[in-house]
PDB file of C-alpha atoms in Angstrom:
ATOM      1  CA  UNK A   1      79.376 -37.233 -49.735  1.00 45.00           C
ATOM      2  CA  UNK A   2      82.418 -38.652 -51.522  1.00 45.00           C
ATOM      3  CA  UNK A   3      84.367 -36.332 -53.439  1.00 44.00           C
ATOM      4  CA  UNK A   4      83.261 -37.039 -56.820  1.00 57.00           C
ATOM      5  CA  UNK A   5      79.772 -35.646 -55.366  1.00 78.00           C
ATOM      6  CA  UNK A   6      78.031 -39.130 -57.029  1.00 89.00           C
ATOM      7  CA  UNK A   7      76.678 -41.588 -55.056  1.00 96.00           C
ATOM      8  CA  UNK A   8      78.580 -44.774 -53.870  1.00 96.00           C
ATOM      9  CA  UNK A   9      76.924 -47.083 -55.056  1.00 98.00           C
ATOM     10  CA  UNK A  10      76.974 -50.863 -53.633  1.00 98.00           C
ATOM     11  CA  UNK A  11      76.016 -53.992 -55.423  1.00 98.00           C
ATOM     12  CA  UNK A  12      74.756 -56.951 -52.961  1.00 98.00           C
ATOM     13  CA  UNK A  13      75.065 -60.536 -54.651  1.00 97.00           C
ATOM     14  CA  UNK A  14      74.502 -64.339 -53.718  1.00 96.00           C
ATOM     15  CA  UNK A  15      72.501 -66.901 -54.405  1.00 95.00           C
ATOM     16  CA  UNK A  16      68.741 -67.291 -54.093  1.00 92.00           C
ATOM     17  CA  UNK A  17      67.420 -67.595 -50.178  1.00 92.00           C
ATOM     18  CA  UNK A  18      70.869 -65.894 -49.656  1.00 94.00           C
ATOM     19  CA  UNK A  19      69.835 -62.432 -48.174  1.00 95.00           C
ATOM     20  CA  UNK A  20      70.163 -60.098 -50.548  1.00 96.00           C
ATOM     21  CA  UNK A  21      67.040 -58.586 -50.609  1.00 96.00           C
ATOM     22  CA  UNK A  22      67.042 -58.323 -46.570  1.00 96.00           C
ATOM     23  CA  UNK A  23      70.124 -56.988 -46.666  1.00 98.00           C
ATOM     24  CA  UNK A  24      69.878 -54.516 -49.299  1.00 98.00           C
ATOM     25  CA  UNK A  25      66.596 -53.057 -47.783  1.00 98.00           C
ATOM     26  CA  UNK A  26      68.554 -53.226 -44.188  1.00 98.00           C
ATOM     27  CA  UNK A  27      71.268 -51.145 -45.636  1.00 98.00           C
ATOM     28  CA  UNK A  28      68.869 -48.336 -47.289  1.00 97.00           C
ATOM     29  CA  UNK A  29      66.740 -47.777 -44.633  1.00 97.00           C
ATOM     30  CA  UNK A  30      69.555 -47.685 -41.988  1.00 97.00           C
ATOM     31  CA  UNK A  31      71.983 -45.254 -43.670  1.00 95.00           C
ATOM     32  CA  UNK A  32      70.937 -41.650 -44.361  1.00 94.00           C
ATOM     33  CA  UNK A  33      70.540 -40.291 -47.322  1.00 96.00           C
ATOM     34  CA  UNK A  34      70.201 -43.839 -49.410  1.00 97.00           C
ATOM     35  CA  UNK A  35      68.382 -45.646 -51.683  1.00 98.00           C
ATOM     36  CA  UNK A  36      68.063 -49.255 -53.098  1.00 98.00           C
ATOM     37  CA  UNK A  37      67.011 -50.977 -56.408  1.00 98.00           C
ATOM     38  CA  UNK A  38      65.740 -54.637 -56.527  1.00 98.00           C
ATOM     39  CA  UNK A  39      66.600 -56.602 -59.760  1.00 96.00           C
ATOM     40  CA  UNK A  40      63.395 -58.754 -58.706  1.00 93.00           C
ATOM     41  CA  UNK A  41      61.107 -55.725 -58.840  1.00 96.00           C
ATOM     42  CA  UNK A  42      62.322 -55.397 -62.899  1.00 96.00           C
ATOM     43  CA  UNK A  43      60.541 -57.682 -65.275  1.00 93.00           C
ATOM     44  CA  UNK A  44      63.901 -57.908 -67.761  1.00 93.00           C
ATOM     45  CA  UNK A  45      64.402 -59.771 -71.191  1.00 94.00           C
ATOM     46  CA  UNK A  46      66.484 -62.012 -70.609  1.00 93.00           C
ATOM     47  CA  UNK A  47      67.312 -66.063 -71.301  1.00 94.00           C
ATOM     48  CA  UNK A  48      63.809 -67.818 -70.995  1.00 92.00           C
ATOM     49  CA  UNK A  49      65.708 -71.412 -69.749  1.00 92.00           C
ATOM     50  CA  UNK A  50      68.038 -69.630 -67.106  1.00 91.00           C
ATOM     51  CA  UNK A  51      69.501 -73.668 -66.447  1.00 91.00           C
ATOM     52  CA  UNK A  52      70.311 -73.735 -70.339  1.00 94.00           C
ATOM     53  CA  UNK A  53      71.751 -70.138 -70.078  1.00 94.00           C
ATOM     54  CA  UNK A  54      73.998 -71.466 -67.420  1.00 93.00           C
ATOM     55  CA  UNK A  55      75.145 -74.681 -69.571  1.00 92.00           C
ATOM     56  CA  UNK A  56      75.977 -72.175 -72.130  1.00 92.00           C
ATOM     57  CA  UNK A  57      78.291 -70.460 -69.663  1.00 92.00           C
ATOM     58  CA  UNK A  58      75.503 -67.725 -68.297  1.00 92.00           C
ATOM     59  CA  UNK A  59      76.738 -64.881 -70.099  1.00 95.00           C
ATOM     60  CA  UNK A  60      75.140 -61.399 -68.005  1.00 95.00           C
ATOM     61  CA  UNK A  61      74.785 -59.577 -70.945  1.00 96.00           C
ATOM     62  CA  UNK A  62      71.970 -61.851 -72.483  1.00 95.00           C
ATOM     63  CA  UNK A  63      70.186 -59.808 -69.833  1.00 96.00           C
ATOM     64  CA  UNK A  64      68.659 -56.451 -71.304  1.00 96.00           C
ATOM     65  CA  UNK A  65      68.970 -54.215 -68.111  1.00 96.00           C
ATOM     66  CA  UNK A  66      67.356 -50.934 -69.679  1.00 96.00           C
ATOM     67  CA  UNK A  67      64.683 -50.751 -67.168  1.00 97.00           C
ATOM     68  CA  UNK A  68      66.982 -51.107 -64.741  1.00 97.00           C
ATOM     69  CA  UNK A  69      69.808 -49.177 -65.468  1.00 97.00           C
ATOM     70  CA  UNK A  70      67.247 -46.296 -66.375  1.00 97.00           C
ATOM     71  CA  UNK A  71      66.182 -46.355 -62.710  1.00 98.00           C
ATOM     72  CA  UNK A  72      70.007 -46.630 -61.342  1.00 98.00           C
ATOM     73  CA  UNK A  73      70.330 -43.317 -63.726  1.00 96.00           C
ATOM     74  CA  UNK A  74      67.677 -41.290 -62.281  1.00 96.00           C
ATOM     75  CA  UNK A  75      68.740 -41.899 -58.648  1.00 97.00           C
ATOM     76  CA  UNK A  76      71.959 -40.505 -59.972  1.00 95.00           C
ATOM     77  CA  UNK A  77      70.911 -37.382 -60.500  1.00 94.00           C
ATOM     78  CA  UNK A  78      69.507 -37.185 -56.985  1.00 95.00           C
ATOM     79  CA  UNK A  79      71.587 -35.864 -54.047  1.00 95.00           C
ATOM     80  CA  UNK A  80      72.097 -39.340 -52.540  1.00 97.00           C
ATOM     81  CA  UNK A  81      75.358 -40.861 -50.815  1.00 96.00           C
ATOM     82  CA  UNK A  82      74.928 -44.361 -51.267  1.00 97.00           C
ATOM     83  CA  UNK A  83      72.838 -46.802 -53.602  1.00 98.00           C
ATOM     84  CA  UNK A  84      72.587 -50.005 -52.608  1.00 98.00           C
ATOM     85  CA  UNK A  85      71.936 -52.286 -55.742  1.00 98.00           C
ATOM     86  CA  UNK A  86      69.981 -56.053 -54.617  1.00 97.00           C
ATOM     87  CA  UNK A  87      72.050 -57.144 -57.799  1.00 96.00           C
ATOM     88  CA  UNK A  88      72.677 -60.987 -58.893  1.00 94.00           C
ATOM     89  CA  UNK A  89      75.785 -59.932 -61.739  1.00 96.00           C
ATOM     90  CA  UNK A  90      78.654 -58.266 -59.659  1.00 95.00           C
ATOM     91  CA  UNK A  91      80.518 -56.267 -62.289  1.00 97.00           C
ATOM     92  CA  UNK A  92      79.465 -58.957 -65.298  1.00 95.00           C
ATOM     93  CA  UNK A  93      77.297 -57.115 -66.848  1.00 96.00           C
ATOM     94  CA  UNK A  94      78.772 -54.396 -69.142  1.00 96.00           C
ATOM     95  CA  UNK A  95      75.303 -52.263 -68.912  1.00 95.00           C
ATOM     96  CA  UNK A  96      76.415 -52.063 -65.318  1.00 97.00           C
ATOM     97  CA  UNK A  97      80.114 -52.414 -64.099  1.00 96.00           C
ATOM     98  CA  UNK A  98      81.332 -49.302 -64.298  1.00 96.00           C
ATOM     99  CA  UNK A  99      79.085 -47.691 -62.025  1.00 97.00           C
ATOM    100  CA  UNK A 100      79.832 -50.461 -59.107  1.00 97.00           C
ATOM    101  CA  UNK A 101      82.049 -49.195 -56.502  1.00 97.00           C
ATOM    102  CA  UNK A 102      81.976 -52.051 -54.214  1.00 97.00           C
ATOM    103  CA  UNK A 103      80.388 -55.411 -55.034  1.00 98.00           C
ATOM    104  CA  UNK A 104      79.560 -57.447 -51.845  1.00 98.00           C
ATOM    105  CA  UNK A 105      78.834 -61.086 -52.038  1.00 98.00           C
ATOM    106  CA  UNK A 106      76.758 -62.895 -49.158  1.00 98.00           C
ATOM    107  CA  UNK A 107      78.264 -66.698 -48.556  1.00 97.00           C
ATOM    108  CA  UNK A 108      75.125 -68.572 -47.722  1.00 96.00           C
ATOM    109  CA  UNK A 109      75.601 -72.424 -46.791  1.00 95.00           C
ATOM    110  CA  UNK A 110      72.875 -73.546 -49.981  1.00 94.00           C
ATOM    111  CA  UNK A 111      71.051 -75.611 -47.090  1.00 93.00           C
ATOM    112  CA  UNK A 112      69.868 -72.098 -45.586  1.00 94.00           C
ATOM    113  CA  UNK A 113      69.557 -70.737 -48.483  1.00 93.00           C
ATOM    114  CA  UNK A 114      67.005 -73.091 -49.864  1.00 93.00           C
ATOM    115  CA  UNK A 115      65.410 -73.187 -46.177  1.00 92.00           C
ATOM    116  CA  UNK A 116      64.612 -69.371 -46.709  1.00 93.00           C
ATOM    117  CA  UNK A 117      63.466 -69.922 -50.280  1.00 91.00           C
ATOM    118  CA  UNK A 118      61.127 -72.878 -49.541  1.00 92.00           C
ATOM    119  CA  UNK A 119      60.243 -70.769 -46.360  1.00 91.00           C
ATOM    120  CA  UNK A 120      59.296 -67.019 -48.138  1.00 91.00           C
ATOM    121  CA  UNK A 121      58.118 -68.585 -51.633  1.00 90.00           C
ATOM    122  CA  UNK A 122      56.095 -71.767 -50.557  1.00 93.00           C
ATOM    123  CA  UNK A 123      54.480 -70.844 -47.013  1.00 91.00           C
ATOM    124  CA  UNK A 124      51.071 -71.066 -48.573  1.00 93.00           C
ATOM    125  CA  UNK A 125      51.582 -74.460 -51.048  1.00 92.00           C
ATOM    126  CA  UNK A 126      51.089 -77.923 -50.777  1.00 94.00           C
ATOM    127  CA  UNK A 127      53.155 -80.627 -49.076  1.00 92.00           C
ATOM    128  CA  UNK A 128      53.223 -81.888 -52.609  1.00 95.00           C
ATOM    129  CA  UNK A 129      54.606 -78.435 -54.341  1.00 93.00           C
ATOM    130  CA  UNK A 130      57.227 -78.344 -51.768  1.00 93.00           C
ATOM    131  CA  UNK A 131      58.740 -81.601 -52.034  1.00 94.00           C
ATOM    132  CA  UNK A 132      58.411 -81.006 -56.356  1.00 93.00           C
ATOM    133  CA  UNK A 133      60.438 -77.942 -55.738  1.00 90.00           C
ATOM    134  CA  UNK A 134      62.421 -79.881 -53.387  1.00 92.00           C
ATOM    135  CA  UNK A 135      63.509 -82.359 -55.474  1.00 93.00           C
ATOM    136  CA  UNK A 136      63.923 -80.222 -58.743  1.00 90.00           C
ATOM    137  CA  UNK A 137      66.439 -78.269 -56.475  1.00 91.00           C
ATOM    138  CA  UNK A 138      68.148 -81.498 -56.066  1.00 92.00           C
ATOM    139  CA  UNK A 139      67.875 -82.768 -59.315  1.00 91.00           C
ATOM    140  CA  UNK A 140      68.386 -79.595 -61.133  1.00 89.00           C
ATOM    141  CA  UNK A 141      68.155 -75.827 -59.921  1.00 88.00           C
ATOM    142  CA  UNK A 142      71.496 -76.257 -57.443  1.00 93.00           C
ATOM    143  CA  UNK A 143      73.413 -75.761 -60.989  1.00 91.00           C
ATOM    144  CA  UNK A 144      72.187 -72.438 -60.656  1.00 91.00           C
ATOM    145  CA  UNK A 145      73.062 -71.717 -57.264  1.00 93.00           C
ATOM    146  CA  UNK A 146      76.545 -73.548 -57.758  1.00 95.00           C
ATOM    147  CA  UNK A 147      77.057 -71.050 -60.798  1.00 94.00           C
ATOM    148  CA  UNK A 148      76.867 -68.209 -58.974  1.00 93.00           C
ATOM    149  CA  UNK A 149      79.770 -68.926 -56.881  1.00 95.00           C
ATOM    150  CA  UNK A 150      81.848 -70.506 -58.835  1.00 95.00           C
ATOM    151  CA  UNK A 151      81.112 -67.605 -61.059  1.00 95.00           C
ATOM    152  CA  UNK A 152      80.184 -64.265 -58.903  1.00 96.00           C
ATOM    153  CA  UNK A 153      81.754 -64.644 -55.774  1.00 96.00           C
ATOM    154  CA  UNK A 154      84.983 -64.607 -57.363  1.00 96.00           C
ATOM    155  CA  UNK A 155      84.023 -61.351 -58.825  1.00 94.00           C
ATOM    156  CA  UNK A 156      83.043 -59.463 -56.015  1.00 97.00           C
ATOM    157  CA  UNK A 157      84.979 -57.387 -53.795  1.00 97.00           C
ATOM    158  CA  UNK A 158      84.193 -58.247 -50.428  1.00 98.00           C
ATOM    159  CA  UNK A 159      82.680 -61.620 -48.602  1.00 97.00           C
ATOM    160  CA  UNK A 160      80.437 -61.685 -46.131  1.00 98.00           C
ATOM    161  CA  UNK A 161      78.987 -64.534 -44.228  1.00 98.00           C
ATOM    162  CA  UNK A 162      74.910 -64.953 -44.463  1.00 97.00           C
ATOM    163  CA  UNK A 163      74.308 -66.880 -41.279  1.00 97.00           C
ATOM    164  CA  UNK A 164      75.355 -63.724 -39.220  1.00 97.00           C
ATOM    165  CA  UNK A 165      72.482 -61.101 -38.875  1.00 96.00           C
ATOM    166  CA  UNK A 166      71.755 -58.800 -41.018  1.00 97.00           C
ATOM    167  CA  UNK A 167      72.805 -55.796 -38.703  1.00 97.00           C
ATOM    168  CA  UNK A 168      76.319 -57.409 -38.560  1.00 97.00           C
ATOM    169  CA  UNK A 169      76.792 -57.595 -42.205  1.00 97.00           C
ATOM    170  CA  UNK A 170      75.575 -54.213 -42.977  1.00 97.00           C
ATOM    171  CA  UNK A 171      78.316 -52.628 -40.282  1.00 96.00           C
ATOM    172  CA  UNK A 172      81.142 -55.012 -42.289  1.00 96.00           C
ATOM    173  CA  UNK A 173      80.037 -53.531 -45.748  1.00 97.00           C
ATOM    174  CA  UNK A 174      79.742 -49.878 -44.257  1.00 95.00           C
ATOM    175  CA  UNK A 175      83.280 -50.488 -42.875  1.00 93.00           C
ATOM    176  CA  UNK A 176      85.171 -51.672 -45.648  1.00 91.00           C
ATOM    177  CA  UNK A 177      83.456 -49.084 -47.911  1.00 77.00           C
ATOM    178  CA  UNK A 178      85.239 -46.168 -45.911  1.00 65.00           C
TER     179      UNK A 178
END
């Protein structure tokens, strides 16, 4: 336990299809004493035209993170060591900086990345509704993906490479941590 006898707590960032999720539940369930929170699993006010948002320079605090940060509270309180946080902001958002310790950043080439998106969100659409989502990547939602490291990346802490496995990367954060 570090000596401030609160959890460390560990913020995993990168683009969508990046690994963040994978590697978030990788670290929790393979370090004792741990636990994770999924920004995903939060249904959070926030910007309804995320593309707009990011024209507008994607501010994070347009995002209300009560729910959220009322979770990352309560594990507080518990006798944990680390909490790993699958976390798009970094330290951006002022609801949630200060309780970052480390802010890890997955670089994902954005041809794997969209690979694993197409892969875990389409597997049961149409040729048709692939090739739309395809082609409004192409067209559109790689702003999105190009904001984030133009934006986060810089802001994080430590870089890791998302085409190693996910065992890999979880020994480099765990080793820069100590």
């Amino acid at each position: 336990m570090n000596n401030l006898n609160k959890p460390i707590t560990i913020a995993i960032a990168g683009v969508s299809g990046g690994g963040k999720t994978a590697l978030t539940t990788h670290l929790a369930t393979h370090t004792n004493n741990a636990k994770a929170l999924f920004f995903d699993d939060y249904d959070l006010d926030g910007p309804e035209d995320v593309l707009e948002w990011i024209d507008r320079g994607a501010e994070s605090d347009e995002w209300n993170l009560e729910p959220f940060v009322a979770d990352f509270m309560e594990l507080l309180k518990q006798p944990l060591e680390y909490i790993f946080l699958d976390y798009p902001f970094a330290y951006q958002h002022t609801q949630m900086k200060e309780f970052i310790d480390l802010a890890v950043f997955i670089e994902t080439p954005l041809d794997l990345a969209l690979a694993r998106r197409v892969s875990r969100d389409f597997q049961n659409s149409s040729g048709e509704e692939i090739v739309a989502q395809v082609n409004h990547y192409a067209s559109h939602g790689r702003r999105a993906y190009l904001n984030m490291i133009e934006t986060i990346q810089p802001d994080s802490d430590l870089l890791v490479d998302g085409t190693l496995a996910v065992e890999v990367l979880a020994n480099q954060i765990m080793k820069s941590e100590k």
